[in-house]
Coordinates of C-alpha atoms in Angstrom, one line a residue:
X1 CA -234.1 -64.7 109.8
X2 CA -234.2 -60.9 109.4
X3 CA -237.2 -59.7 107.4
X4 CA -236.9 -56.6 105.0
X5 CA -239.9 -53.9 103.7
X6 CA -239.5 -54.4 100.4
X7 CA -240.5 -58.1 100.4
X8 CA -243.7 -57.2 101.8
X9 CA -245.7 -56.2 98.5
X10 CA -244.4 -59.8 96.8
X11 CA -245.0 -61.5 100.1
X12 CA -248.4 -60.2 100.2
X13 CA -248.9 -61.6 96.4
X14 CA -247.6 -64.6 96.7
X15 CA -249.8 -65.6 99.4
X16 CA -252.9 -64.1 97.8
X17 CA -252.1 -66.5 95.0
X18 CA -252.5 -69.2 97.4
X19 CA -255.5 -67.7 99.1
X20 CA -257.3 -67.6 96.0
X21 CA -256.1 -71.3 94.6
X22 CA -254.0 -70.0 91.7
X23 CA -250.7 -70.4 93.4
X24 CA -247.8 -72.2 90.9
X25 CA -246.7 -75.5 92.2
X26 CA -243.0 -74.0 91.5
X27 CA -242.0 -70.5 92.1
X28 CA -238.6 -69.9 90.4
X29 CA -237.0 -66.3 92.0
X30 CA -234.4 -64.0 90.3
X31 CA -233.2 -62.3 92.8
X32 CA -229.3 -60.8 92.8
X33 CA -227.5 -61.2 96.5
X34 CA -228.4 -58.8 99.2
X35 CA -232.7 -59.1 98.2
X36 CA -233.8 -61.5 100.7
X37 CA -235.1 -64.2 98.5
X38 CA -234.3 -66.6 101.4
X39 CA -236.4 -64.5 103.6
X40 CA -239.2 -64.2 101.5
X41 CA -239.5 -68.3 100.9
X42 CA -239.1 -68.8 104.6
X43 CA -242.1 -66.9 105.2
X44 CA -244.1 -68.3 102.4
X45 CA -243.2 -71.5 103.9
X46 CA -244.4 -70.7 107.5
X47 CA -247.6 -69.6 105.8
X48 CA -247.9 -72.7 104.3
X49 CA -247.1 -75.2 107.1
X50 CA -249.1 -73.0 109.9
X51 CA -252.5 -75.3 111.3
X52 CA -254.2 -71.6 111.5
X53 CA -252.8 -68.9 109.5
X54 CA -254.7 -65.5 110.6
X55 CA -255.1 -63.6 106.9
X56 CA -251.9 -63.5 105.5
X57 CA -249.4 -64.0 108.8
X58 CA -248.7 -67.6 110.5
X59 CA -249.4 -67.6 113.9
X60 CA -246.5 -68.7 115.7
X61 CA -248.3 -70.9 117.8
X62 CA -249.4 -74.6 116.3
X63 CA -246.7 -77.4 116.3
X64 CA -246.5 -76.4 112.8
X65 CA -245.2 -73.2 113.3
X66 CA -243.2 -74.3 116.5
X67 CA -241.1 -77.0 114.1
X68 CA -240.7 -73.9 111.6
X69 CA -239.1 -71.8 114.0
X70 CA -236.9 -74.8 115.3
X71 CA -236.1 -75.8 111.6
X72 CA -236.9 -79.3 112.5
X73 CA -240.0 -79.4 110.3
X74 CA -240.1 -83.3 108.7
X75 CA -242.1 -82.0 105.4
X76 CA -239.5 -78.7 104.9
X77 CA -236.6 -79.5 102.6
X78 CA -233.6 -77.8 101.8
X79 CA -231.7 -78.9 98.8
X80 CA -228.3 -77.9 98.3
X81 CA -224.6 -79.2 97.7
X82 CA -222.3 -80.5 100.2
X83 CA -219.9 -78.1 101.8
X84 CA -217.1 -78.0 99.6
X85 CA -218.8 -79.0 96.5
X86 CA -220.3 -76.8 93.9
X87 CA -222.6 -79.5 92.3
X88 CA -226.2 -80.9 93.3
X89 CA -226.1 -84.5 92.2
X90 CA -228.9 -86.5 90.9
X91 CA -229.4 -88.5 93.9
X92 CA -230.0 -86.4 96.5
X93 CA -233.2 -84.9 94.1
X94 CA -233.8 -88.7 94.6
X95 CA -234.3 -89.3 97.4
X96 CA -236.5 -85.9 98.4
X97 CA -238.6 -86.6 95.4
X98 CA -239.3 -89.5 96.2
X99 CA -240.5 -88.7 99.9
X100 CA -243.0 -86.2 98.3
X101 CA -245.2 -89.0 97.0
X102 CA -245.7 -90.5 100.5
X103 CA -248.4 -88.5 103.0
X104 CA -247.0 -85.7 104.7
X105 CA -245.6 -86.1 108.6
X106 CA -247.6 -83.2 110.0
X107 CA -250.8 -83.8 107.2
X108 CA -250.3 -80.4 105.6
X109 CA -248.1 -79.4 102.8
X110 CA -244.4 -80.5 101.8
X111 CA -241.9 -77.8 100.6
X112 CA -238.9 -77.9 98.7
X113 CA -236.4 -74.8 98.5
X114 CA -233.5 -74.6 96.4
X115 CA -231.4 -71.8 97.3
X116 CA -229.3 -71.9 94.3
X117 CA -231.2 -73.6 91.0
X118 CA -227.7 -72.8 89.5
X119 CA -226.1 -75.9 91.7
X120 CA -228.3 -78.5 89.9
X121 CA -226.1 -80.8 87.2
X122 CA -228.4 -81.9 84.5
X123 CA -229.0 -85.0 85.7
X124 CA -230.6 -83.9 88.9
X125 CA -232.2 -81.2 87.1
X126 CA -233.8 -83.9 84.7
X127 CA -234.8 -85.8 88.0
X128 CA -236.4 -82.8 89.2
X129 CA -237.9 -81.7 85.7
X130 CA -240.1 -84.8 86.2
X131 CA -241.2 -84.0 89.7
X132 CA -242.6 -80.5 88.0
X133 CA -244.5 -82.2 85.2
X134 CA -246.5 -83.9 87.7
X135 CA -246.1 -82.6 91.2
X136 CA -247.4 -85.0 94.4
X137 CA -250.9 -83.1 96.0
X138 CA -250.2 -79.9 98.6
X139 CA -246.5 -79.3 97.1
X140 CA -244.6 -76.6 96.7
X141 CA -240.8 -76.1 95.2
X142 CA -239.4 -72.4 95.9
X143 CA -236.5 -72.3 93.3
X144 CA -233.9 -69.3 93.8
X145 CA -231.5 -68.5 90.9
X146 CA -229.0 -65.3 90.5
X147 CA -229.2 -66.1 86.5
X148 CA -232.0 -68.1 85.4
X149 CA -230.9 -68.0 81.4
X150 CA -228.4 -70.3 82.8
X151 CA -231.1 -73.1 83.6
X152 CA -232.3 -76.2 81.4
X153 CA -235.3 -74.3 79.6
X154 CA -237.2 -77.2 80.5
X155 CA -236.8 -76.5 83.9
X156 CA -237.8 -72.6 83.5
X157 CA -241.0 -73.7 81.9
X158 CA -242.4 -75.6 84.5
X159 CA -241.6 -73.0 86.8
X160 CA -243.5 -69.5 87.6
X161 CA -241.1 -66.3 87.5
X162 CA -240.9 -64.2 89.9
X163 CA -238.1 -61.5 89.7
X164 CA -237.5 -59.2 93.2
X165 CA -236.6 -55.6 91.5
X166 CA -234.1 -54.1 93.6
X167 CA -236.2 -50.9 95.8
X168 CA -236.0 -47.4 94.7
X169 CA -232.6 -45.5 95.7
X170 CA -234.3 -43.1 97.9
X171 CA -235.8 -45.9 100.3
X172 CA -233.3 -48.3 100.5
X173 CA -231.1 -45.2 101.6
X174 CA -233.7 -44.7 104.1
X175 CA -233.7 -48.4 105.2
X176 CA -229.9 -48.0 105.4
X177 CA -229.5 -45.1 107.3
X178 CA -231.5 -46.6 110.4
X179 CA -229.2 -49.9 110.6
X180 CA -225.9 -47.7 110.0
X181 CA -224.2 -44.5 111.3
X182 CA -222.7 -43.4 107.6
X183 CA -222.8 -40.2 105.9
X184 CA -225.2 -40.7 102.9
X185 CA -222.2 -40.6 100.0
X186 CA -221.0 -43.8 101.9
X187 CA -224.5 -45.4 101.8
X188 CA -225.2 -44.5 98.7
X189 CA -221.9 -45.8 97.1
X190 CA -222.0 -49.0 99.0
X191 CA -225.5 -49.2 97.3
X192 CA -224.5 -48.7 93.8
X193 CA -221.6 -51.5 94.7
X194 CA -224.2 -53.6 95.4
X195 CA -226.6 -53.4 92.8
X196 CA -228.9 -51.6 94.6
X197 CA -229.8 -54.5 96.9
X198 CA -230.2 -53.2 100.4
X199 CA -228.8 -55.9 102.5
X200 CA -225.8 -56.3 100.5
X201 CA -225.0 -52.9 100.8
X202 CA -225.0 -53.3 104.5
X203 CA -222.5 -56.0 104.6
X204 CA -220.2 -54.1 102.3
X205 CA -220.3 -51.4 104.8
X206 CA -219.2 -53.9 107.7
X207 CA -215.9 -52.3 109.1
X208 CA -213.2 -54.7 107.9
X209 CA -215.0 -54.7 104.3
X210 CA -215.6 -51.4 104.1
X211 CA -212.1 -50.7 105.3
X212 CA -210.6 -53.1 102.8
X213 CA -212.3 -50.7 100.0
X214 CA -211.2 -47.7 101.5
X215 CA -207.9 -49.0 101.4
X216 CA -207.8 -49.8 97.6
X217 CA -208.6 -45.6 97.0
X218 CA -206.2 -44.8 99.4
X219 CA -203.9 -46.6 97.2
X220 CA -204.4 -45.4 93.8
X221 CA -202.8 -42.1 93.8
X222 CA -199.2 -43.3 94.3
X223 CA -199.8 -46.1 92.5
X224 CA -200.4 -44.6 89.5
X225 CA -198.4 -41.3 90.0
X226 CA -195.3 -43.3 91.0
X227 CA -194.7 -47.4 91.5
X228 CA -198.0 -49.3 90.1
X229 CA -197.0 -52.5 92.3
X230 CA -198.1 -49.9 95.7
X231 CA -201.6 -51.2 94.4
X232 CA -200.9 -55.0 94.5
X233 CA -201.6 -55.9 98.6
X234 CA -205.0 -53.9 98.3
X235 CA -205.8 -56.3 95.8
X236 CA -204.2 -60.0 96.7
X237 CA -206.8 -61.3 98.8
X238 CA -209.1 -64.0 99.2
X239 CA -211.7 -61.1 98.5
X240 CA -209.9 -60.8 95.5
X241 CA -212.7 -60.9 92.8
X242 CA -214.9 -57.6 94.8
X243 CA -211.7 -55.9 94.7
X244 CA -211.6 -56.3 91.2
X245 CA -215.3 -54.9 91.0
X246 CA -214.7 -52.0 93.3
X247 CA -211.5 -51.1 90.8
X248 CA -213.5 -51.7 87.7
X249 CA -216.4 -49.4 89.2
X250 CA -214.0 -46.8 89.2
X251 CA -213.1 -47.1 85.9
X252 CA -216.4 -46.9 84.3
X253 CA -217.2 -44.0 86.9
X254 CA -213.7 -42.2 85.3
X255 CA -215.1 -42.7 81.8
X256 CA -218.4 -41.2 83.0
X257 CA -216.6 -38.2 84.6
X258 CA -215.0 -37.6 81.1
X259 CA -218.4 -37.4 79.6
X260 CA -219.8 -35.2 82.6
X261 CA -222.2 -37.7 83.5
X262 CA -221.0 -37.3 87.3
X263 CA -224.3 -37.2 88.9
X264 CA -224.6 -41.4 87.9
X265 CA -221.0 -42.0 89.7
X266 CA -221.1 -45.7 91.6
X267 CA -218.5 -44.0 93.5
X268 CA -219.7 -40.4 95.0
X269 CA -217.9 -40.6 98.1
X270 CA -214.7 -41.0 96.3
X271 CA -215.0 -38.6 93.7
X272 CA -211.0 -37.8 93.8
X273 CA -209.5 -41.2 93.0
X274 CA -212.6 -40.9 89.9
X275 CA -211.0 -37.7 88.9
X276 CA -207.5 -38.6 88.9
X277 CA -208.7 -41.8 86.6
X278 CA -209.9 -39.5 84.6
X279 CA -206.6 -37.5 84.3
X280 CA -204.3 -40.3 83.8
X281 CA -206.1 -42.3 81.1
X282 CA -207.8 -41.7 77.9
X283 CA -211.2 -43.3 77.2
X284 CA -210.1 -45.3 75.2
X285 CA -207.6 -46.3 77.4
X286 CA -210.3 -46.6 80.8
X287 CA -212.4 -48.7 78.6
X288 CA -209.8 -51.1 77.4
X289 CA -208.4 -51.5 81.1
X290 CA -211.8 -52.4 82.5
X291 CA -212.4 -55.3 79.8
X292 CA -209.1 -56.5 80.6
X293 CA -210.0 -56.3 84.6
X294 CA -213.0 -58.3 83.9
X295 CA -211.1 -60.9 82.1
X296 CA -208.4 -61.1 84.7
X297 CA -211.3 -61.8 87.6
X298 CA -212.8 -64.5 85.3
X299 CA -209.5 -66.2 85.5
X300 CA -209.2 -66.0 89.0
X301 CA -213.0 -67.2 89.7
X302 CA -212.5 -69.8 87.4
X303 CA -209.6 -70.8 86.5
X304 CA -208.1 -73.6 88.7
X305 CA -204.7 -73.5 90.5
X306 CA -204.1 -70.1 89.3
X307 CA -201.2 -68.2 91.0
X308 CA -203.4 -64.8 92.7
X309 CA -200.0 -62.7 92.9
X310 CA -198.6 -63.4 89.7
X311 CA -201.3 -62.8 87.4
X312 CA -202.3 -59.7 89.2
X313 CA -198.9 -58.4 89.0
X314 CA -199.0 -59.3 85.4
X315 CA -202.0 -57.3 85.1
X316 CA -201.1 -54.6 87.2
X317 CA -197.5 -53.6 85.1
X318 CA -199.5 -53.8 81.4
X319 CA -202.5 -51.3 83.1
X320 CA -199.4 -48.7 83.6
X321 CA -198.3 -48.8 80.1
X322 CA -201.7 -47.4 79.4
X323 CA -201.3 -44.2 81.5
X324 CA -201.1 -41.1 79.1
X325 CA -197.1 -40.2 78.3
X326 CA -195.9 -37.5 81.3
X327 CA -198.4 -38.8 83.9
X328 CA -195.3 -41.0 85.9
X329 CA -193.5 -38.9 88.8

């Protein structure tokens, strides 16, 4: 699992919490996608099953460490859903509970990760609640959660925060430059995509996705200057919700442009397609359209059976009426 430098400084913490005896029986981690939270509790967790940890690395060497790196550790648990489900039932926090309260296979501690809290129904996150009150000797539950508002309060307060800031700009552009050959508006635009999470950034700026964004600007112009619909395959895909978000992120960066705020674009490598946004549509008009954007990728995310084409068309034909009067070829 790839390791990144800006886990170090709440790597280093977490283990000095357990050097010094204050570590929380359960670490719950904000973290948005693209931080490494994953990362950072597999290391914790090798720390913590190593026989002879030398200061704050594992040493790679004990049968401890050995079954780590094999992921075949007995005491190591991952809970999750099933593939193809979205929901964490109640029994399989059962059944790992349960094996908490019996001695460990290798005699040393007994982890639990969730990599998405979010998955839990309330019945399993009950299940679990009661675990937390009053956790079995040498246990530790590594919680990971993209919103934690969204979790039983019940569950939050048995839990110890941790949130993983996103690294300043200037460093993760660094970090970036040395794993890909972009100019530096690319990296930084794929970082402002992404939240400023590093590693996300990265995999945005994989060819195909990258491409697939590139493709979307391309379009605009004649879309808007001439037949709207030009726009609709850079849209309808499976990807279809980031589409969305790269088109929204131009619309907020149009409504900054109008303001003269340019130096905070999400978008500095494309600072045409931001410029023509500007041109076409009021701010009244930008604003509006990226509300209604964001409501037409909540119905595609969640709304079941819905038809892709025909509600992006849909949306697609009502953004043109909103282009100022003259703008059409």
């Amino acid at each position: 699992m790839n390791w990144y430098p800006w886990l170090n400084q709440p790597y280093r913490y977490i283990i000095g919490q357990h050097q010094a005896g204050r570590a929380h029986h359960a670490l719950l981690i904000q973290a948005i996608a693209g931080m490494g939270d994953d990362a950072l509790v597999w290391g914790v967790s090798r720390w913590l099953m190593c026989q002879q940890p030398d200061g704050l690395k594992s040493c790679g060497l004990c049968h401890g460490c050995q079954l780590m790196q094999a992921q075949t550790h007995p005491d190591w648990y991952r809970l999750e859903a099933e593939k193809g489900k979205s929901t964490l039932g109640i029994d399989a926090v059962r059944q790992v509970t349960e094996t908490l309260y019996h001695f460990a296979q290798q005699g040393g501690a007994k982890i639990v990760w969730l990599p998405d809290a979010a998955q839990l129904s309330e019945s399993a996150a009950n299940a679990l609640l009661k675990t937390l009150e009053e956790p079995p000797a040498n246990s530790w539950f590594f919680l990971s959660s993209r919103e934690p508002s969204r979790l039983l309060a019940t569950l939050r307060s048995r839990c110890m925060a941790l949130s993983l800031a996103p690294p300043d700009e200037a460093q993760s552009l660094q970090w970036l430059s040395k794993q890909t050959p972009q100019e530096t508006a690319a990296l930084q635009t794929a970082l402002r995509l992404s939240a400023g999470a590093p590693a996300a950034a990265l995999q945005l700026l994989e060819p195909a996705r990258w491409q697939a964004r590139q493709t979307l600007c391309d379009a605009l112009p004649a879309a808007l200057q001439q037949d709207i619909l030009l726009l609709l395959p850079a849209l309808n895909a499976e990807d279809v919700a980031a589409r969305i978000s790269w088109l929204m992120a131009l619309l907020v960066d149009a409504i900054k442009w109008q303001q003269g705020a340019t130096r905070w674009l999400s978008n500095p490598d494309r600072q045409d397609v931001v410029a023509l946004l500007s041109e076409t549509f009021s701010a009244r008009a930008l604003d509006e359209s990226a509300r209604e954007w964001m409501q037409c990728r909540e119905q595609l995310l969640h709304v079941a059976a819905v038809n892709r084409e025909l509600l992006l068309t849909d949306r697609l034909l009502s953004w043109a009426d909103k282009r100022k009067p003259g703008v059409v070829a």
